[in-house]
Short mmCIF file of C-alpha atoms and ligand atoms in Angstrom, two decimals:
data_model
loop_
_atom_site.label_atom_id
_atom_site.label_comp_id
_atom_site.label_asym_id
_atom_site.label_seq_id
_atom_site.Cartn_x
_atom_site.Cartn_y
_atom_site.Cartn_z
CA UNK A 1 -2.43 -21.32 29.05
CA UNK A 2 -4.22 -21.98 25.76
CA UNK A 3 -5.69 -25.40 26.55
CA UNK A 4 -6.15 -26.85 30.03
CA UNK A 5 -5.12 -30.44 30.64
CA UNK A 6 -8.06 -32.66 31.54
CA UNK A 7 -7.87 -35.95 33.45
CA UNK A 8 -10.98 -37.21 31.70
CA UNK A 9 -11.37 -36.03 28.12
CA UNK A 10 -14.83 -37.55 27.79
CA UNK A 11 -16.14 -34.63 29.87
CA UNK A 12 -15.30 -32.36 26.94
CA UNK A 13 -18.32 -32.99 24.70
CA UNK A 14 -19.10 -31.06 21.53
CA UNK A 15 -22.51 -32.55 20.67
CA UNK A 16 -25.95 -31.93 22.11
CA UNK A 17 -27.36 -34.53 24.53
CA UNK A 18 -30.73 -35.97 23.53
CA UNK A 19 -32.33 -39.11 24.92
CA UNK A 20 -29.02 -40.25 26.38
CA UNK A 21 -27.19 -39.88 23.03
CA UNK A 22 -24.66 -37.34 21.72
CA UNK A 23 -26.18 -35.79 18.60
CA UNK A 24 -25.34 -33.17 15.95
CA UNK A 25 -27.78 -30.66 14.52
CA UNK A 26 -29.81 -32.15 11.64
CA UNK A 27 -28.33 -29.43 9.39
CA UNK A 28 -24.80 -30.35 10.47
CA UNK A 29 -24.25 -26.68 11.40
CA UNK A 30 -22.17 -25.71 14.41
CA UNK A 31 -21.18 -22.52 16.23
CA UNK A 32 -17.88 -21.68 17.93
CA UNK A 33 -17.32 -21.35 21.67
CA UNK A 34 -14.65 -18.82 22.68
CA UNK A 35 -12.30 -18.36 25.61
CA UNK A 36 -13.26 -14.87 26.86
CA UNK A 37 -9.71 -14.29 28.17
CA UNK A 38 -7.92 -14.87 24.86
CA UNK A 39 -10.66 -14.84 22.24
CA UNK A 40 -9.39 -18.23 21.02
CA UNK A 41 -11.91 -20.80 19.77
CA UNK A 42 -12.27 -23.59 22.36
CA UNK A 43 -14.53 -25.84 20.32
CA UNK A 44 -17.82 -26.01 18.48
CA UNK A 45 -21.34 -27.08 19.40
CA UNK A 46 -24.38 -28.04 17.30
CA UNK A 47 -26.54 -25.21 16.00
CA UNK A 48 -29.89 -26.80 16.86
CA UNK A 49 -32.94 -25.69 14.90
CA UNK A 50 -36.54 -25.57 16.07
CA UNK A 51 -37.09 -28.98 14.44
CA UNK A 52 -34.16 -30.52 16.34
CA UNK A 53 -35.62 -29.14 19.56
CA UNK A 54 -39.06 -30.58 18.73
CA UNK A 55 -37.44 -34.02 18.47
CA UNK A 56 -35.82 -33.42 21.87
CA UNK A 57 -39.15 -32.43 23.41
CA UNK A 58 -40.67 -35.69 22.08
CA UNK A 59 -37.88 -37.68 23.73
CA UNK A 60 -38.47 -35.86 27.02
CA UNK A 61 -42.24 -36.49 26.75
CA UNK A 62 -41.65 -40.22 26.33
CA UNK A 63 -39.29 -40.31 29.32
CA UNK A 64 -41.79 -38.29 31.37
CA UNK A 65 -44.44 -41.04 31.08
CA UNK A 66 -42.34 -43.41 33.23
CA UNK A 67 -40.33 -40.93 35.26
CA UNK A 68 -43.29 -39.07 36.76
CA UNK A 69 -44.32 -42.20 38.69
CA UNK A 70 -40.76 -43.26 39.61
CA UNK A 71 -39.68 -44.08 43.18
CA UNK A 72 -38.71 -40.82 44.88
CA UNK A 73 -35.93 -42.65 46.79
CA UNK A 74 -34.43 -43.63 43.46
CA UNK A 75 -34.58 -40.01 42.26
CA UNK A 76 -32.76 -39.00 45.43
CA UNK A 77 -30.11 -41.68 44.91
CA UNK A 78 -29.30 -40.62 41.34
CA UNK A 79 -29.07 -36.95 42.38
CA UNK A 80 -26.65 -37.91 45.17
CA UNK A 81 -24.61 -39.94 42.67
CA UNK A 82 -24.59 -37.03 40.21
CA UNK A 83 -23.26 -34.70 42.94
CA UNK A 84 -20.62 -37.26 43.94
CA UNK A 85 -19.44 -37.55 40.31
CA UNK A 86 -19.22 -33.77 40.10
CA UNK A 87 -16.96 -33.69 43.16
CA UNK A 88 -14.81 -36.55 41.85
CA UNK A 89 -14.36 -34.59 38.61
CA UNK A 90 -14.13 -31.17 40.25
CA UNK A 91 -10.79 -30.16 38.71
CA UNK A 92 -11.83 -30.96 35.15
CA UNK A 93 -15.21 -29.27 35.57
CA UNK A 94 -13.58 -26.20 37.11
CA UNK A 95 -11.01 -25.94 34.31
CA UNK A 96 -13.72 -26.21 31.68
CA UNK A 97 -15.65 -23.49 33.47
CA UNK A 98 -12.62 -21.15 33.56
CA UNK A 99 -11.94 -21.83 29.91
CA UNK A 100 -15.39 -20.89 28.65
CA UNK A 101 -16.43 -18.31 31.27
CA UNK A 102 -13.13 -16.72 32.37
CA UNK A 103 -13.59 -16.69 36.17
CA UNK A 104 -10.45 -17.50 38.20
CA UNK A 105 -9.83 -21.19 38.96
CA UNK A 106 -10.50 -20.96 42.75
CA UNK A 107 -13.81 -19.24 42.04
CA UNK A 108 -14.65 -21.90 39.43
CA UNK A 109 -13.90 -24.66 41.98
CA UNK A 110 -16.25 -22.84 44.36
CA UNK A 111 -18.96 -22.81 41.69
CA UNK A 112 -18.60 -26.58 41.10
CA UNK A 113 -19.09 -27.20 44.83
CA UNK A 114 -22.02 -24.74 44.89
CA UNK A 115 -23.53 -26.55 41.86
CA UNK A 116 -23.10 -30.01 43.42
CA UNK A 117 -24.67 -28.78 46.67
CA UNK A 118 -27.95 -28.10 44.81
CA UNK A 119 -28.07 -31.77 43.77
CA UNK A 120 -27.53 -32.85 47.39
CA UNK A 121 -30.20 -30.44 48.55
CA UNK A 122 -32.78 -31.62 46.03
CA UNK A 123 -31.98 -35.27 46.75
CA UNK A 124 -33.17 -34.48 50.27
CA UNK A 125 -36.28 -32.70 49.00
CA UNK A 126 -37.18 -35.44 46.46
CA UNK A 127 -38.39 -37.73 49.24
CA UNK A 128 -40.47 -35.05 50.96
CA UNK A 129 -43.83 -34.45 49.37
CA UNK A 130 -46.77 -33.31 51.44
CA UNK A 131 -50.41 -32.50 50.84
CA UNK A 132 -53.42 -31.51 52.92
CA UNK A 133 -56.51 -33.24 54.28
CA UNK A 134 -59.52 -30.96 53.86
CA UNK A 135 -63.10 -31.17 55.03
CA UNK A 136 -65.19 -29.93 52.08
CA UNK A 137 -68.51 -28.10 52.63
CA UNK A 138 -70.42 -31.25 51.79
CA UNK A 139 -70.32 -33.22 55.07
CA UNK A 140 -70.19 -36.63 53.41
CA UNK A 141 -67.08 -35.80 51.39
CA UNK A 142 -63.42 -35.83 52.39
CA UNK A 143 -60.66 -34.31 50.27
CA UNK A 144 -56.91 -34.71 50.06
CA UNK A 145 -54.37 -32.86 47.96
CA UNK A 146 -51.24 -34.37 46.46
CA UNK A 147 -48.40 -32.77 44.52
CA UNK A 148 -47.61 -34.15 41.09
CA UNK A 149 -44.83 -33.30 38.61
CA UNK A 150 -45.89 -30.49 36.27
CA UNK A 151 -44.60 -32.36 33.19
CA UNK A 152 -41.81 -31.67 30.71
CA UNK A 153 -39.82 -28.56 31.67
CA UNK A 154 -37.71 -26.25 29.50
CA UNK A 155 -34.78 -24.76 31.43
CA UNK A 156 -32.97 -21.75 29.96
CA UNK A 157 -29.73 -20.84 31.74
CA UNK A 158 -27.20 -17.96 31.54
CA UNK A 159 -23.42 -17.93 31.00
CA UNK A 160 -22.39 -16.33 34.31
CA UNK A 161 -22.88 -19.53 36.35
CA UNK A 162 -22.49 -22.22 33.66
CA UNK A 163 -22.73 -25.13 36.14
CA UNK A 164 -24.69 -23.86 39.16
CA UNK A 165 -27.69 -22.57 37.21
CA UNK A 166 -27.96 -25.99 35.51
CA UNK A 167 -28.10 -27.96 38.76
CA UNK A 168 -30.25 -25.38 40.57
CA UNK A 169 -32.97 -25.89 37.95
CA UNK A 170 -32.43 -29.50 36.81
CA UNK A 171 -31.93 -30.79 40.37
CA UNK A 172 -35.31 -29.43 41.44
CA UNK A 173 -37.11 -30.58 38.28
CA UNK A 174 -35.72 -34.13 38.47
CA UNK A 175 -36.43 -34.36 42.21
CA UNK A 176 -40.04 -33.44 41.43
CA UNK A 177 -40.29 -36.12 38.69
CA UNK A 178 -39.98 -33.94 35.59
CA UNK A 179 -38.03 -34.62 32.39
CA UNK A 180 -36.18 -31.54 31.15
CA UNK A 181 -34.91 -29.92 27.99
CA UNK A 182 -32.12 -27.56 29.01
CA UNK A 183 -31.13 -24.86 26.53
CA UNK A 184 -27.53 -24.00 27.38
CA UNK A 185 -26.17 -20.49 26.74
CA UNK A 186 -24.16 -20.17 23.51
CA UNK A 187 -21.27 -18.57 25.43
CA UNK A 188 -20.82 -21.46 27.91
CA UNK A 189 -22.47 -24.68 26.68
CA UNK A 190 -19.54 -26.98 27.55
CA UNK A 191 -20.12 -27.08 31.32
CA UNK A 192 -23.76 -28.11 30.75
CA UNK A 193 -22.62 -30.84 28.35
CA UNK A 194 -20.03 -32.12 30.85
CA UNK A 195 -22.83 -32.32 33.43
CA UNK A 196 -24.89 -34.27 30.88
CA UNK A 197 -22.07 -36.82 30.57
CA UNK A 198 -22.04 -37.17 34.36
CA UNK A 199 -25.83 -37.48 34.46
CA UNK A 200 -25.53 -40.53 32.21
CA UNK A 201 -22.96 -42.07 34.54
CA UNK A 202 -25.15 -41.25 37.55
CA UNK A 203 -27.98 -43.31 36.06
CA UNK A 204 -30.44 -40.56 35.15
CA UNK A 205 -32.82 -42.35 32.77
CA UNK A 206 -32.53 -41.60 29.06
CA UNK A 207 -34.60 -38.63 27.97
CA UNK A 208 -34.98 -37.22 31.49
CA UNK A 209 -32.07 -34.76 31.18
CA UNK A 210 -31.51 -33.35 27.68
CA UNK A 211 -29.19 -30.48 26.71
CA UNK A 212 -29.65 -28.55 23.47
CA UNK A 213 -27.23 -25.95 22.11
CA UNK A 214 -27.74 -23.17 19.63
CA UNK A 215 -26.50 -19.65 18.94
CA UNK A 216 -27.97 -17.94 15.86
CA UNK A 217 -31.21 -19.94 16.10
CA UNK A 218 -31.80 -19.04 19.76
CA UNK A 219 -35.00 -17.01 19.06
CA UNK A 220 -36.39 -19.87 16.89
CA UNK A 221 -35.58 -22.43 19.61
CA UNK A 222 -37.12 -20.13 22.24
CA UNK A 223 -40.35 -20.01 20.22
CA UNK A 224 -40.52 -23.80 19.93
CA UNK A 225 -39.98 -24.26 23.67
CA UNK A 226 -42.55 -21.63 24.64
CA UNK A 227 -45.18 -22.60 22.04
CA UNK A 228 -44.96 -26.35 22.61
CA UNK A 229 -48.05 -27.80 24.25
CA UNK A 230 -45.89 -30.66 25.62
CA UNK A 231 -43.62 -28.32 27.58
CA UNK A 232 -45.59 -27.38 30.71
CA UNK A 233 -43.07 -25.22 32.47
CA UNK A 234 -40.35 -22.72 31.57
CA UNK A 235 -37.69 -21.84 34.13
CA UNK A 236 -35.54 -18.98 32.90
CA UNK A 237 -32.55 -17.15 34.34
CA UNK A 238 -31.28 -14.16 32.40
CA UNK A 239 -32.16 -10.63 31.44
CA UNK A 240 -35.50 -8.94 32.13
CA UNK A 241 -35.81 -8.21 28.39
CA UNK A 242 -35.66 -11.90 27.39
CA UNK A 243 -37.79 -12.91 30.41
CA UNK A 244 -40.56 -10.61 29.21
CA UNK A 245 -40.34 -12.03 25.69
CA UNK A 246 -40.53 -15.64 26.90
CA UNK A 247 -43.47 -14.85 29.16
CA UNK A 248 -45.26 -13.25 26.25
CA UNK A 249 -44.56 -16.22 23.97
CA UNK A 250 -45.66 -18.71 26.66
CA UNK A 251 -49.10 -17.14 26.94
CA UNK A 252 -50.43 -19.15 23.98
CA UNK A 253 -49.94 -22.40 25.94
CA UNK A 254 -50.41 -20.97 29.48
CA UNK A 255 -47.31 -22.51 30.99
CA UNK A 256 -46.13 -22.45 34.57
CA UNK A 257 -43.21 -19.97 34.68
CA UNK A 258 -40.26 -19.10 36.90
CA UNK A 259 -38.34 -15.96 36.00
CA UNK A 260 -35.02 -15.13 37.67
CA UNK A 261 -34.19 -11.83 36.01
CA UNK A 262 -31.90 -8.83 36.29
CA UNK A 263 -31.19 -6.99 39.53
CA UNK A 264 -29.77 -3.67 40.71
CA UNK A 265 -28.60 -4.57 44.19
CA UNK A 266 -27.99 -1.64 46.55
CA UNK A 267 -25.39 -1.98 49.31
CA UNK A 268 -26.06 0.41 52.23
CA UNK A 269 -23.55 1.13 54.99
CA UNK A 270 -25.11 2.89 57.98
CA UNK A 271 -23.16 5.10 60.38
CA UNK A 272 -23.32 2.41 63.08
CA UNK A 273 -21.82 -0.36 60.90
CA UNK A 274 -18.62 -2.25 61.62
CA UNK A 275 -16.61 -0.61 58.85
CA UNK A 276 -14.03 -3.38 58.38
CA UNK A 277 -16.71 -6.07 58.19
CA UNK A 278 -18.73 -3.93 55.79
CA UNK A 279 -15.71 -3.40 53.51
CA UNK A 280 -15.07 -7.15 53.45
CA UNK A 281 -18.72 -7.86 52.66
CA UNK A 282 -18.80 -5.13 50.00
CA UNK A 283 -15.70 -6.41 48.19
CA UNK A 284 -16.99 -10.00 48.08
CA UNK A 285 -20.43 -8.92 47.02
CA UNK A 286 -19.39 -6.46 44.30
CA UNK A 287 -16.61 -8.32 42.51
CA UNK A 288 -17.83 -11.94 42.44
CA UNK A 289 -17.49 -13.07 38.81
CA UNK A 290 -15.93 -9.65 38.04
CA UNK A 291 -19.28 -8.08 38.89
CA UNK A 292 -21.22 -10.40 36.56
CA UNK A 293 -23.49 -11.94 39.18
CA UNK A 294 -27.16 -11.07 39.31
CA UNK A 295 -26.95 -10.49 43.09
CA UNK A 296 -23.72 -8.41 42.93
CA UNK A 297 -23.99 -4.97 44.52
CA UNK A 298 -24.68 -2.50 41.71
CA UNK A 299 -24.14 0.70 43.73
CA UNK A 300 -23.21 1.76 47.26
CA UNK A 301 -24.91 4.15 49.67
CA UNK A 302 -22.61 5.11 52.55
CA UNK A 303 -23.61 7.39 55.42
CA UNK A 304 -21.88 10.77 55.05
CA UNK A 305 -20.20 10.52 58.49
CA UNK A 306 -18.24 7.36 57.52
CA UNK A 307 -18.02 7.94 53.75
CA UNK A 308 -14.33 8.95 53.68
CA UNK A 309 -13.19 6.16 56.02
CA UNK A 310 -15.21 3.50 54.22
CA UNK A 311 -14.27 4.44 50.66
CA UNK A 312 -10.55 4.78 51.55
CA UNK A 313 -10.49 1.21 52.87
CA UNK A 314 -12.52 -0.10 49.93
CA UNK A 315 -10.23 1.63 47.41
CA UNK A 316 -7.16 0.22 49.17
CA UNK A 317 -8.53 -3.31 48.67
CA UNK A 318 -9.42 -2.75 45.00
CA UNK A 319 -5.92 -1.43 44.21
CA UNK A 320 -4.56 -4.86 45.18
CA UNK A 321 -6.68 -6.71 42.59
CA UNK A 322 -4.83 -8.45 39.74
CA UNK A 323 -7.08 -8.93 36.69
CA UNK A 324 -5.86 -11.61 34.31
CA UNK A 325 -6.38 -15.04 32.80
CA UNK A 326 -8.40 -17.24 35.17
CA UNK A 327 -5.80 -20.01 34.91
CA UNK A 328 -3.01 -17.75 36.19
CA UNK A 329 -2.49 -18.33 39.92
CA UNK A 330 -1.87 -14.60 40.51
CA UNK A 331 -5.22 -13.60 38.97
CA UNK A 332 -7.85 -12.30 41.36
CA UNK A 333 -10.41 -11.29 38.70
CA UNK A 334 -11.08 -12.61 35.22
CA UNK A 335 -12.33 -10.99 32.00
CA UNK A 336 -15.89 -10.00 31.18
CA UNK A 337 -17.82 -12.36 28.94
CA UNK A 338 -17.58 -10.31 25.70
CA UNK A 339 -16.80 -6.90 24.27
CA UNK A 340 -20.40 -5.70 24.59
CA UNK A 341 -20.06 -6.15 28.37
CA UNK A 342 -16.88 -4.04 28.36
CA UNK A 343 -18.66 -1.35 26.34
CA UNK A 344 -21.55 -1.29 28.83
CA UNK A 345 -19.25 -0.77 31.83
CA UNK A 346 -17.42 1.97 29.94
CA UNK A 347 -20.70 3.72 29.16
CA UNK A 348 -21.66 3.66 32.87
CA UNK A 349 -18.26 5.13 33.79
CA UNK A 350 -18.59 7.87 31.16
CA UNK A 351 -22.11 8.69 32.34
CA UNK A 352 -20.92 8.98 35.96
CA UNK A 353 -18.01 11.21 34.99
CA UNK A 354 -20.30 13.49 33.00
CA UNK A 355 -22.48 13.90 36.14
CA UNK A 356 -19.67 14.77 38.56
CA UNK A 357 -18.34 11.34 39.52
CA UNK A 358 -14.62 11.04 40.24
CA UNK A 359 -12.74 7.93 39.21
CA UNK A 360 -10.71 6.82 42.24
CA UNK A 361 -9.40 3.57 40.73
CA UNK A 362 -9.55 2.09 37.21
CA UNK A 363 -12.11 3.47 34.80
CA UNK A 364 -10.82 1.94 31.55
CA UNK A 365 -10.65 -1.24 29.48
CA UNK A 366 -7.38 -3.23 29.60
CA UNK A 367 -6.56 -4.04 25.95
CA UNK A 368 -3.07 -5.10 27.02
CA UNK A 369 -4.72 -8.18 28.64
CA UNK A 370 -7.34 -8.79 25.96
CA UNK A 371 -10.42 -7.19 24.47
CA UNK A 372 -12.74 -8.41 27.28
CA UNK A 373 -10.88 -6.99 30.28
CA UNK A 374 -11.98 -3.94 32.26
CA UNK A 375 -10.15 -2.40 35.22
CA UNK A 376 -11.81 -2.91 38.61
CA UNK A 377 -13.24 0.58 39.04
CA UNK A 378 -14.33 2.78 41.93
CA UNK A 379 -16.24 6.03 41.45
CA UNK A 380 -16.68 8.44 44.35
CA UNK A 381 -18.76 11.60 44.57
CA UNK A 382 -21.53 9.66 42.84
CA UNK A 383 -25.21 10.66 42.92
CA UNK A 384 -28.56 9.02 42.34
CA UNK A 385 -28.93 10.48 38.81
CA UNK A 386 -26.16 8.27 37.54
CA UNK A 387 -27.19 5.45 35.27
CA UNK A 388 -25.75 2.71 37.51
CA UNK A 389 -28.41 3.56 40.10
CA UNK A 390 -31.14 2.73 37.51
CA UNK A 391 -29.60 0.06 35.29
CA UNK A 392 -27.59 -3.08 36.05
CA UNK A 393 -23.91 -2.65 35.09
CA UNK A 394 -23.02 -6.37 35.28
CA UNK A 395 -19.34 -5.50 35.56
CA UNK A 396 -16.55 -4.39 37.94
CA UNK A 397 -17.78 -0.87 38.67
CA UNK A 398 -18.46 0.29 42.25
CA UNK A 399 -20.02 3.76 42.57
CA UNK A 400 -20.33 5.42 46.01
CA UNK A 401 -23.09 7.85 47.02
CA UNK A 402 -23.07 9.64 50.41
CA UNK A 403 -26.49 9.74 52.15
CA UNK A 404 -27.80 11.62 55.18
CA UNK A 405 -30.50 9.46 56.76
CA UNK A 406 -32.26 6.11 56.61
CA UNK A 407 -35.43 7.26 54.74
CA UNK A 408 -33.28 8.87 52.02
CA UNK A 409 -31.34 5.62 51.47
CA UNK A 410 -34.52 3.52 51.40
CA UNK A 411 -36.17 5.91 48.92
CA UNK A 412 -33.23 5.71 46.53
CA UNK A 413 -33.39 1.90 46.63
CA UNK A 414 -37.16 1.49 46.39
CA UNK A 415 -37.73 3.70 43.35
CA UNK A 416 -36.23 0.93 41.15
CA UNK A 417 -38.54 -1.11 38.93
CA UNK A 418 -36.52 -4.25 39.74
CA UNK A 419 -35.87 -5.85 43.14
CA UNK A 420 -33.67 -8.93 43.35
CA UNK A 421 -31.18 -8.54 46.24
CA UNK A 422 -30.20 -5.75 48.65
CA UNK A 423 -27.58 -5.53 51.40
CA UNK A 424 -26.92 -3.34 54.39
CA UNK A 425 -24.58 -3.16 57.36
CA UNK A 426 -25.65 -1.84 60.78
CA UNK A 427 -25.15 -2.87 64.41
CA UNK A 428 -28.52 -1.50 65.53
CA UNK A 429 -30.86 -4.49 65.87
CA UNK A 430 -34.05 -2.45 65.57
CA UNK A 431 -32.76 -0.80 62.42
CA UNK A 432 -31.80 -4.20 61.02
CA UNK A 433 -35.37 -5.48 61.25
CA UNK A 434 -36.89 -2.19 60.09
CA UNK A 435 -34.69 -1.78 57.01
CA UNK A 436 -34.78 -5.49 56.07
CA UNK A 437 -38.58 -5.32 56.03
CA UNK A 438 -38.71 -2.04 54.09
CA UNK A 439 -36.28 -2.76 51.23
CA UNK A 440 -38.30 -3.66 48.12
CA UNK A 441 -36.26 -6.71 47.06
CA UNK A 442 -36.65 -10.50 47.18
CA UNK A 443 -33.50 -11.20 49.23
CA UNK A 444 -31.75 -9.10 51.88
CA UNK A 445 -28.24 -9.55 53.26
CA UNK A 446 -27.93 -8.00 56.74
CA UNK A 447 -24.27 -7.63 57.76
CA UNK A 448 -23.25 -10.02 54.99
CA UNK A 449 -22.50 -9.69 51.29
CA UNK A 450 -23.00 -13.38 50.53
CA UNK A 451 -26.57 -14.67 50.59
CA UNK A 452 -26.58 -17.57 48.11
CA UNK A 453 -27.24 -20.99 49.62
CA UNK A 454 -29.22 -24.02 48.36
CA UNK A 455 -31.24 -24.02 51.61
CA UNK A 456 -32.62 -20.49 51.16
CA UNK A 457 -35.13 -19.26 48.57
CA UNK A 458 -33.55 -17.35 45.70
CA UNK A 459 -35.60 -14.94 43.60
CA UNK A 460 -36.84 -11.42 43.10
CA UNK A 461 -39.86 -9.17 43.05
CA UNK A 462 -41.09 -6.50 40.60
CA UNK A 463 -39.32 -6.80 37.22
CA UNK A 464 -36.64 -9.07 38.71
CA UNK A 465 -39.19 -11.80 38.15
CA UNK A 466 -41.06 -14.39 40.21
CA UNK A 467 -40.72 -17.92 41.49
CA UNK A 468 -38.14 -19.19 43.97
CA UNK A 469 -35.19 -21.49 43.34
CA UNK A 470 -33.37 -23.56 45.96
CA UNK A 471 -34.91 -24.15 49.41
CA UNK A 472 -38.01 -26.18 50.32
CA UNK A 473 -40.07 -23.92 48.03
CA UNK A 474 -38.29 -24.83 44.78
CA UNK A 475 -40.20 -28.04 44.24
CA UNK A 476 -43.48 -26.09 44.24
CA UNK A 477 -42.24 -24.57 40.98
CA UNK A 478 -42.06 -28.00 39.32
CA UNK A 479 -45.21 -29.55 40.76
CA UNK A 480 -48.96 -28.94 40.60
CA UNK A 481 -51.56 -29.59 43.27
CA UNK A 482 -54.19 -32.22 42.58
CA UNK A 483 -57.34 -32.35 44.73
CA UNK A 484 -58.94 -35.77 45.25
CA UNK A 485 -62.42 -35.73 46.75
CA UNK A 486 -63.85 -38.91 48.26
CA UNK A 487 -67.55 -39.48 48.81
CA UNK A 488 -67.82 -41.41 52.08
CA UNK A 489 -71.41 -42.59 51.61
CA UNK A 490 -74.70 -41.14 52.72
CA UNK A 491 -75.31 -40.28 56.38
CA UNK A 492 -78.54 -41.27 58.04
N1 LIG B 501 -31.86 -13.54 38.62
C1 LIG B 501 -30.90 -14.38 38.34
O1 LIG B 501 -30.80 -15.39 39.00
C2 LIG B 501 -29.93 -14.11 37.22
C3 LIG B 501 -28.83 -14.94 37.09
C4 LIG B 501 -27.93 -14.70 36.05
C5 LIG B 501 -28.14 -13.67 35.17
N2 LIG B 501 -29.20 -12.87 35.35
C6 LIG B 501 -29.42 -11.72 34.47
O2 LIG B 501 -29.10 -12.06 33.10
C7 LIG B 501 -28.46 -10.97 32.45
C8 LIG B 501 -27.16 -11.37 31.80
O3 LIG B 501 -27.22 -12.66 31.31
P1 LIG B 501 -27.42 -12.97 29.74
O4 LIG B 501 -26.74 -11.98 28.89
O5 LIG B 501 -27.07 -14.39 29.50
O6 LIG B 501 -28.98 -12.80 29.57
P2 LIG B 501 -29.90 -13.21 28.36
O7 LIG B 501 -31.25 -12.95 28.84
O8 LIG B 501 -29.49 -12.60 27.08
O9 LIG B 501 -29.65 -14.78 28.17
C9 LIG B 501 -30.00 -15.75 29.13
C10 LIG B 501 -30.35 -17.03 28.42
O10 LIG B 501 -31.46 -16.81 27.57
C11 LIG B 501 -31.16 -17.24 26.25
N3 LIG B 501 -31.94 -16.44 25.30
C12 LIG B 501 -31.69 -15.19 24.83
N4 LIG B 501 -32.67 -14.83 23.96
C13 LIG B 501 -33.56 -15.86 23.92
C14 LIG B 501 -34.77 -16.10 23.19
N5 LIG B 501 -35.29 -15.20 22.35
N6 LIG B 501 -35.41 -17.29 23.38
C15 LIG B 501 -34.90 -18.23 24.22
N7 LIG B 501 -33.75 -18.07 24.91
C16 LIG B 501 -33.10 -16.89 24.76
C17 LIG B 501 -29.66 -17.07 26.14
O11 LIG B 501 -29.16 -17.85 25.06
C18 LIG B 501 -29.23 -17.58 27.50
O12 LIG B 501 -29.27 -18.98 27.52
C19 LIG B 501 -28.28 -9.93 33.52
O13 LIG B 501 -29.26 -8.96 33.41
C20 LIG B 501 -28.45 -10.68 34.83
O14 LIG B 501 -28.91 -10.01 35.95
C21 LIG B 501 -30.11 -13.07 36.32
O1 LIG B 502 -26.19 -14.83 38.96
C1 LIG B 502 -27.00 -15.59 39.39
C2 LIG B 502 -26.88 -16.59 40.48
C3 LIG B 502 -25.95 -16.17 41.54
C4 LIG B 502 -26.07 -16.97 42.80
O2 LIG B 502 -26.70 -18.04 42.83
O3 LIG B 502 -25.50 -16.53 43.78
#
């Protein structure tokens, strides 16, 4: 399928979205967006410069003046409407997502629902804002705290969840009363632009939700967003390398920051686990988005007494996978995003082989399908010197290490300098609490491989970043506390 059929062609936008208008780059330059399955050009988007982004920031600043004092019930209503429009247009949004990202259509539909559920969640949170009443040291004073919107926010999102990362950030910012400038990823800008079209229909005021696109000028645009004294907050999801750079650049204007960065999720299977449940959890966790999910398991630790039984069942499941074009109904797993991603998985496979790993399934690119496809791969006889135990693969490679006892498994996990998610399976309740509390990560899945939910805080520790998205905590990221002290008069 070279071009999907859309019900509503106006969701396919090829301009940036500024102050409620569709605009080109001032230079007239564009960049091409590609289908990762075929390499074909899908369309073009404006190559925004720093100057174009400055104009966008000004528009957001103007909108912010009104929006920050807007009725929170109205914010909730427009978020609910936005979610409803997403669901009404689910098929078109899902097709667009498959086309630019490559994930299979059922998975893309799941992402659209996941994305819409953030808007519902934040509609609920928009109307809940609490402060404290405090008795200051001075007995004649009384103090209260209120939460206020932080101001204009820059949101920088990745290509692996082209819709859900937009709503997870923008939903929270808008609920809190902030205008946003969203910089979409060059690989998958079209989903963000389709959401912009729906935001207009939902009644989000002009200038409150802006989407800018750029490819070659990304570093220049990043500098403008981070150096701007109008932008008060950066929320970034992406690699640790870029997160560090943005944090560094933001220091000149001392912005509030949220950083959702790379992970290295371990998946531990203890000897007392339900093996079938653990295999199911492991498959779902490892191969979501063909392994291109920041909370995907990166490597497996399986107790030596169940290693053979577990890996045999896991391998049996992987052999049934059918990689292919995401629009093909038989496809279970789509392509990787680009050739560099394929090269990275290959380098992790080669490294494992050179250190004694045995390829049980896959192990190679699939040029017969296209240059971005890699075989779902399982490596057994792995050890903790292999690179995939230190560095995120972000691809369909599952390496299995046999371990002897709980402290050994925890030590292998906790030596990492990142800590986003971790998973383990065990039927021993005491062990469940003990291990969950000892793993040095921000999120733990106990007897489950799926932990993402708008109601629960999402985020990491160490070099996986800081800040929490989703949940009741997300609005803290987009608000600041103001203390108001009242003098109550002199006491006689
Ligand atoms: N923690 C999370 O929630 C999460 C989610 C998705 C991806 N990731 C991580 O992201 C990585 C893969 O995604 P990626 O390749 O898109 O990461 P990336 O860091 O290269 O890009 C992420 C975003 O940052 C932008 N960007 C890149 N350089 C920039 C600069 N100098 N200034 C401003 N913006 C810039 C990109 O255009 C994109 O929009 C993986 O390591 C993965 O774990 C983390
Ligand atoms: O990859 C990043 C986000 C994944 C998720 O929300 O489950």
